[in-house]
Structure formats: structure tokens, C-alpha cells
Amino acid sequence: MALLDIIVAPDPRLKRKASTVERVDAATAKLMADMLETMYDAPGVGLAAPQIGVLKRIIVVDPARDDAPPAPMMMANPEIIWSSEETKLHEEGCLSLPDEYEPVTRPDRIKVRYVDEHNEIRTIDADGLLAVIIQHEMDHLDGVLFVDHISGLKRNMILRRLTKQKKMSTSGKRHAVESA
Ligand code: K1U
Ligand code: ZN
């Protein structure tokens, strides 16, 4: 298995639409397993393929908290086939927007159809944190970040902060190379 690099915003690769997976073959199942390992290592509760630079409609999630046994799910081509009219506000974070958290409103309950790691079609009902994570990860497949659901003012503040951090880390690396 392998740990993959997670792309940090702002980055044009996070704004593109991912392509449908034709078939979950051995290579796709290995990618899913690597994404799961990368997510646990981060640590996080979800990860979408565009976040590791792969423009395919693949997400992994595990909403299990603290000492609960792991409950990983790997999904290709997830589709929301029903969502509740009732919405809920939930604090969201993103491994591509490190240390930034904001409340986002989304449907509270969803029904999702997807293809699993064995290329089997499955349908699940999700609510609570699982529904939030699946919707957040599915947004990544369409180039949407959680900051696209909040006010423009807050979004620009967050993106400016991340741009500054990126510039600081690149200039730090440049200084290290120059003084080596
Ligand atoms: O980057 C991602 O898409 C993963 C993201 C998923 C998510 C979290 C919260 C609400 C919606 C979607 C994360 O996992 S951010 C990290 C995080 O929430 C977390 C990290 C360690 C333990 C528990 C949670
Ligand atoms: Zn995210």
C-alpha cells in the first residue's frame, strides 16, 4: 500500500470535474485502498480522488470516531438518488484546506448509489456525519470545495490565508536549498 500526497488549495486541480470510472478493476481497488490509508494517516474521515491528483469519480469515507471499530467505505461513481428536504448545519473541515473549519448547510439524509471495491452496485441510506462526509467528498468530484458553500467574504479570507501559507512554505524550501 502507499501514502499519497494531498493537494492543498488554492490549486486548479481541485476545481476540475472528475470522470466516470468504467469498471472497478484491480488497479482501481488498489487506488481505493491507498486512498483509505492516506485518509487514516492524515488523519481524516473522507478523501476524494481529485485531492490526490486523480480526476476519477472515487471517494473513500470512514465516519467511525475515537475507539469505534473502523467502518471504511470505498465508492466509485457515487450518485445521490434521494435527499431529504430537511437540512442541517454541520462544521466541516477539509484535508485540502488545512486547519480551516466552517459550518455548512446540507440535506440531513441521503440515499446514495455507488460501485464498491468489488465492482458491485450498492445503495445505502446515510444520515448524520456519514451523510455530511459523503456530500462533501462528492462535491470534490465536481470541483466544489466546502468554502464554495459559505459567504464570499469568509471564502476569500480562507483562500488568502492558504495562499500566504503556501508562499511561506515555498520560500522556506527555497532558502533551505540556497543555504545547503
Ligand atoms: O478533505 C476531506 O475531504 C476530508 C475531510 C472530510 C470531512 C470532515 C468533516 C466534515 C465533512 C467532511 C476531513 O476528514 S477533515 C479532518 C477531520 O474532520 C477529522 C480529522 C481527524 C479526526 C476526526 C475528523
Ligand atoms: Zn475535502
mmCIF file of C-alpha atoms and ligand atoms in Angstrom:
data_model
loop_
_atom_site.group_PDB
_atom_site.id
_atom_site.type_symbol
_atom_site.label_atom_id
_atom_site.label_comp_id
_atom_site.label_asym_id
_atom_site.label_seq_id
_atom_site.Cartn_x
_atom_site.Cartn_y
_atom_site.Cartn_z
ATOM 1 C CA MET A 1 0.000 0.000 0.000
ATOM 2 C CA ALA A 2 1.108 3.592 -0.441
ATOM 3 C CA LEU A 3 0.640 7.023 1.094
ATOM 4 C CA LEU A 4 -0.335 9.658 -1.481
ATOM 5 C CA ASP A 5 0.292 13.436 -1.437
ATOM 6 C CA ILE A 6 -2.805 15.523 -0.694
ATOM 7 C CA ILE A 7 -3.172 18.707 -2.816
ATOM 8 C CA VAL A 8 -3.669 21.884 -0.778
ATOM 9 C CA ALA A 9 -5.893 24.762 -2.006
ATOM 10 C CA PRO A 10 -5.777 27.045 -3.851
ATOM 11 C CA ASP A 11 -4.902 24.709 -6.737
ATOM 12 C CA PRO A 12 -6.624 24.468 -10.160
ATOM 13 C CA ARG A 13 -6.586 20.651 -9.926
ATOM 14 C CA LEU A 14 -9.179 20.899 -7.101
ATOM 15 C CA LYS A 15 -11.579 22.858 -9.339
ATOM 16 C CA ARG A 16 -11.950 20.313 -12.183
ATOM 17 C CA LYS A 17 -14.716 17.773 -12.790
ATOM 18 C CA ALA A 18 -13.720 14.124 -12.371
ATOM 19 C CA SER A 19 -14.535 11.405 -14.941
ATOM 20 C CA THR A 20 -16.734 8.338 -14.506
ATOM 21 C CA VAL A 21 -14.964 5.086 -13.612
ATOM 22 C CA GLU A 22 -15.682 2.497 -16.349
ATOM 23 C CA ARG A 23 -15.066 -0.531 -14.119
ATOM 24 C CA VAL A 24 -13.597 -1.110 -10.645
ATOM 25 C CA ASP A 25 -10.697 -3.381 -11.622
ATOM 26 C CA ALA A 26 -7.682 -4.433 -9.547
ATOM 27 C CA ALA A 27 -5.855 -1.134 -10.224
ATOM 28 C CA THR A 28 -8.889 0.907 -9.102
ATOM 29 C CA ALA A 29 -9.319 -1.253 -5.974
ATOM 30 C CA LYS A 30 -5.603 -0.668 -5.153
ATOM 31 C CA LEU A 31 -6.089 3.106 -5.640
ATOM 32 C CA MET A 32 -9.088 2.953 -3.266
ATOM 33 C CA ALA A 33 -7.013 1.090 -0.641
ATOM 34 C CA ASP A 34 -4.162 3.630 -0.989
ATOM 35 C CA MET A 35 -6.654 6.493 -0.598
ATOM 36 C CA LEU A 36 -8.042 4.893 2.570
ATOM 37 C CA GLU A 37 -4.527 4.500 4.010
ATOM 38 C CA THR A 38 -3.749 8.152 3.109
ATOM 39 C CA MET A 39 -7.008 9.281 4.764
ATOM 40 C CA TYR A 40 -6.294 7.391 8.025
ATOM 41 C CA ASP A 41 -2.712 8.687 8.068
ATOM 42 C CA ALA A 42 -3.776 12.362 7.584
ATOM 43 C CA PRO A 43 -5.924 11.812 9.734
ATOM 44 C CA GLY A 44 -9.314 12.399 8.137
ATOM 45 C CA VAL A 45 -12.776 10.895 7.796
ATOM 46 C CA GLY A 46 -13.000 11.134 3.997
ATOM 47 C CA LEU A 47 -10.940 11.632 0.846
ATOM 48 C CA ALA A 48 -11.796 12.154 -2.838
ATOM 49 C CA ALA A 49 -9.533 11.126 -5.743
ATOM 50 C CA PRO A 50 -9.102 14.718 -7.102
ATOM 51 C CA GLN A 51 -7.454 15.599 -3.762
ATOM 52 C CA ILE A 52 -4.589 13.255 -4.668
ATOM 53 C CA GLY A 53 -4.483 14.479 -8.283
ATOM 54 C CA VAL A 54 -6.557 11.659 -9.816
ATOM 55 C CA LEU A 55 -9.548 13.006 -11.786
ATOM 56 C CA LYS A 56 -11.779 9.943 -11.310
ATOM 57 C CA ARG A 57 -15.112 9.687 -9.505
ATOM 58 C CA ILE A 58 -13.813 7.796 -6.461
ATOM 59 C CA ILE A 59 -14.271 8.618 -2.770
ATOM 60 C CA VAL A 60 -13.445 6.858 0.495
ATOM 61 C CA VAL A 61 -15.069 7.568 3.863
ATOM 62 C CA ASP A 62 -14.965 6.290 7.428
ATOM 63 C CA PRO A 63 -17.178 8.129 9.938
ATOM 64 C CA ALA A 64 -16.136 5.875 12.885
ATOM 65 C CA ARG A 65 -14.961 8.063 15.772
ATOM 66 C CA ASP A 66 -12.443 7.506 18.574
ATOM 67 C CA ASP A 67 -12.473 3.899 19.802
ATOM 68 C CA ALA A 68 -15.259 2.666 17.492
ATOM 69 C CA PRO A 69 -14.205 -0.138 15.118
ATOM 70 C CA PRO A 70 -13.212 1.103 11.626
ATOM 71 C CA ALA A 71 -16.103 1.332 9.140
ATOM 72 C CA PRO A 72 -14.403 2.094 5.794
ATOM 73 C CA MET A 73 -16.418 2.564 2.607
ATOM 74 C CA MET A 74 -14.945 2.856 -0.886
ATOM 75 C CA MET A 75 -17.163 4.248 -3.614
ATOM 76 C CA ALA A 76 -16.829 4.723 -7.362
ATOM 77 C CA ASN A 77 -19.354 6.827 -9.304
ATOM 78 C CA PRO A 78 -21.430 7.787 -6.201
ATOM 79 C CA GLU A 79 -24.837 9.296 -7.050
ATOM 80 C CA ILE A 80 -27.337 10.862 -4.660
ATOM 81 C CA ILE A 81 -30.636 9.324 -5.737
ATOM 82 C CA TRP A 82 -32.704 10.945 -2.962
ATOM 83 C CA SER A 83 -32.128 13.683 -0.403
ATOM 84 C CA SER A 84 -34.309 14.966 2.434
ATOM 85 C CA GLU A 85 -35.839 18.425 2.340
ATOM 86 C CA GLU A 86 -34.736 18.791 5.952
ATOM 87 C CA THR A 87 -31.278 20.347 6.143
ATOM 88 C CA LYS A 88 -28.670 20.505 8.918
ATOM 89 C CA LEU A 89 -25.783 22.819 9.706
ATOM 90 C CA HIS A 90 -22.550 20.908 10.397
ATOM 91 C CA GLU A 91 -18.990 22.093 10.952
ATOM 92 C CA GLU A 92 -16.797 20.922 8.039
ATOM 93 C CA GLY A 93 -13.069 20.645 7.547
ATOM 94 C CA CYS A 94 -11.017 19.527 4.555
ATOM 95 C CA LEU A 95 -7.583 17.964 4.230
ATOM 96 C CA SER A 96 -7.052 20.282 1.214
ATOM 97 C CA LEU A 97 -7.819 23.336 3.395
ATOM 98 C CA PRO A 98 -5.757 22.509 6.490
ATOM 99 C CA ASP A 99 -6.887 23.960 9.843
ATOM 100 C CA GLU A 100 -9.935 25.710 8.343
ATOM 101 C CA TYR A 101 -13.386 24.808 9.695
ATOM 102 C CA GLU A 102 -16.763 26.414 8.885
ATOM 103 C CA PRO A 103 -20.417 25.387 9.288
ATOM 104 C CA VAL A 104 -22.127 24.264 6.057
ATOM 105 C CA THR A 105 -25.844 23.547 5.478
ATOM 106 C CA ARG A 106 -26.696 20.339 3.560
ATOM 107 C CA PRO A 107 -29.599 17.855 3.307
ATOM 108 C CA ASP A 108 -29.753 15.833 6.537
ATOM 109 C CA ARG A 109 -30.477 12.419 4.957
ATOM 110 C CA ILE A 110 -29.491 10.983 1.577
ATOM 111 C CA LYS A 111 -29.774 7.753 -0.413
ATOM 112 C CA VAL A 112 -26.590 7.000 -2.386
ATOM 113 C CA ARG A 113 -25.938 4.520 -5.192
ATOM 114 C CA TYR A 114 -22.319 3.617 -5.948
ATOM 115 C CA VAL A 115 -20.000 0.880 -7.190
ATOM 116 C CA ASP A 116 -17.941 -0.781 -4.439
ATOM 117 C CA GLU A 117 -14.361 -2.109 -4.441
ATOM 118 C CA HIS A 118 -15.641 -5.453 -5.868
ATOM 119 C CA ASN A 119 -17.363 -3.697 -8.795
ATOM 120 C CA GLU A 120 -20.779 -4.403 -7.204
ATOM 121 C CA ILE A 121 -23.553 -1.785 -7.330
ATOM 122 C CA ARG A 122 -24.738 -0.842 -3.831
ATOM 123 C CA THR A 123 -27.311 1.532 -2.359
ATOM 124 C CA ILE A 124 -27.123 2.964 1.164
ATOM 125 C CA ASP A 125 -29.123 5.351 3.334
ATOM 126 C CA ALA A 126 -26.958 7.835 5.190
ATOM 127 C CA ASP A 127 -27.661 10.449 7.843
ATOM 128 C CA GLY A 128 -25.708 12.497 10.384
ATOM 129 C CA LEU A 129 -21.920 12.685 9.937
ATOM 130 C CA LEU A 130 -21.841 9.970 7.233
ATOM 131 C CA ALA A 131 -24.266 11.993 5.056
ATOM 132 C CA VAL A 132 -22.186 15.157 5.589
ATOM 133 C CA ILE A 133 -18.910 13.448 4.641
ATOM 134 C CA ILE A 134 -20.355 11.732 1.533
ATOM 135 C CA GLN A 135 -21.819 15.034 0.255
ATOM 136 C CA HIS A 136 -18.541 16.868 0.984
ATOM 137 C CA GLU A 137 -16.492 14.198 -0.858
ATOM 138 C CA MET A 138 -18.938 14.097 -3.792
ATOM 139 C CA ASP A 139 -18.548 17.882 -4.151
ATOM 140 C CA HIS A 140 -14.795 17.316 -4.693
ATOM 141 C CA LEU A 141 -15.694 15.180 -7.760
ATOM 142 C CA ASP A 142 -17.306 18.287 -9.316
ATOM 143 C CA GLY A 143 -14.526 20.692 -8.318
ATOM 144 C CA VAL A 144 -16.524 22.134 -5.420
ATOM 145 C CA LEU A 145 -14.934 22.846 -2.019
ATOM 146 C CA PHE A 146 -16.811 23.393 1.263
ATOM 147 C CA VAL A 147 -15.796 27.083 1.115
ATOM 148 C CA ASP A 148 -17.938 27.381 -2.038
ATOM 149 C CA HIS A 149 -20.972 26.919 0.264
ATOM 150 C CA ILE A 150 -20.101 29.811 2.614
ATOM 151 C CA SER A 151 -20.043 33.603 2.190
ATOM 152 C CA GLY A 152 -17.644 35.055 -0.380
ATOM 153 C CA LEU A 153 -16.076 37.166 2.336
ATOM 154 C CA LYS A 154 -15.196 34.141 4.521
ATOM 155 C CA ARG A 155 -14.119 32.120 1.453
ATOM 156 C CA ASN A 156 -11.700 34.832 0.287
ATOM 157 C CA MET A 157 -10.272 35.189 3.808
ATOM 158 C CA ILE A 158 -9.581 31.434 3.991
ATOM 159 C CA LEU A 159 -8.097 31.243 0.466
ATOM 160 C CA ARG A 160 -5.888 34.278 1.107
ATOM 161 C CA ARG A 161 -4.627 32.653 4.335
ATOM 162 C CA LEU A 162 -3.830 29.404 2.474
ATOM 163 C CA THR A 163 -2.085 31.297 -0.387
ATOM 164 C CA LYS A 164 0.095 33.093 2.183
ATOM 165 C CA GLN A 165 0.965 29.789 3.916
ATOM 166 C CA LYS A 166 1.886 28.217 0.564
ATOM 167 C CA LYS A 167 4.138 31.179 -0.335
ATOM 168 C CA MET A 168 5.820 30.974 3.088
ATOM 169 C CA SER A 169 6.450 27.235 2.785
ATOM 170 C CA THR A 170 7.853 27.585 -0.793
ATOM 171 C CA SER A 171 10.146 30.445 0.228
ATOM 172 C CA GLY A 172 11.281 28.402 3.262
ATOM 173 C CA LYS A 173 12.152 25.482 0.959
ATOM 174 C CA ARG A 174 13.982 27.874 -1.437
ATOM 175 C CA HIS A 175 16.077 29.317 1.432
ATOM 176 C CA ALA A 176 16.928 25.786 2.608
ATOM 177 C CA VAL A 177 18.116 24.827 -0.912
ATOM 178 C CA GLU A 178 20.097 28.089 -1.326
ATOM 179 C CA SER A 179 21.885 27.704 2.018
ATOM 180 C CA ALA A 180 22.604 23.964 1.500
HETATM 181 O O1 K1U B 1 -10.558 16.540 2.912
HETATM 182 C C1 K1U B 1 -11.565 15.863 3.059
HETATM 183 O O2 K1U B 1 -12.420 15.830 2.200
HETATM 184 C C2 K1U B 1 -11.712 15.082 4.330
HETATM 185 C C3 K1U B 1 -12.474 15.812 5.430
HETATM 186 C C4 K1U B 1 -13.873 15.228 5.457
HETATM 187 C C5 K1U B 1 -14.902 15.989 6.229
HETATM 188 C C6 K1U B 1 -14.735 16.297 7.552
HETATM 189 C C7 K1U B 1 -15.734 16.958 8.257
HETATM 190 C C8 K1U B 1 -16.896 17.289 7.629
HETATM 191 C C9 K1U B 1 -17.044 16.996 6.301
HETATM 192 C C10 K1U B 1 -16.060 16.322 5.600
HETATM 193 C C11 K1U B 1 -11.741 15.565 6.734
HETATM 194 O O3 K1U B 1 -11.583 14.469 7.151
HETATM 195 S S1 K1U B 1 -11.153 16.946 7.600
HETATM 196 C C12 K1U B 1 -10.450 16.231 9.088
HETATM 197 C C13 K1U B 1 -11.464 15.808 10.083
HETATM 198 O O4 K1U B 1 -12.604 16.199 10.013
HETATM 199 C C14 K1U B 1 -11.089 14.864 11.170
HETATM 200 C C15 K1U B 1 -9.793 14.532 11.414
HETATM 201 C C16 K1U B 1 -9.466 13.653 12.449
HETATM 202 C C17 K1U B 1 -10.449 13.119 13.222
HETATM 203 C C18 K1U B 1 -11.758 13.449 13.000
HETATM 204 C C19 K1U B 1 -12.083 14.325 11.973
HETATM 205 ZN ZN ZN B 2 -12.474 17.971 1.445
#
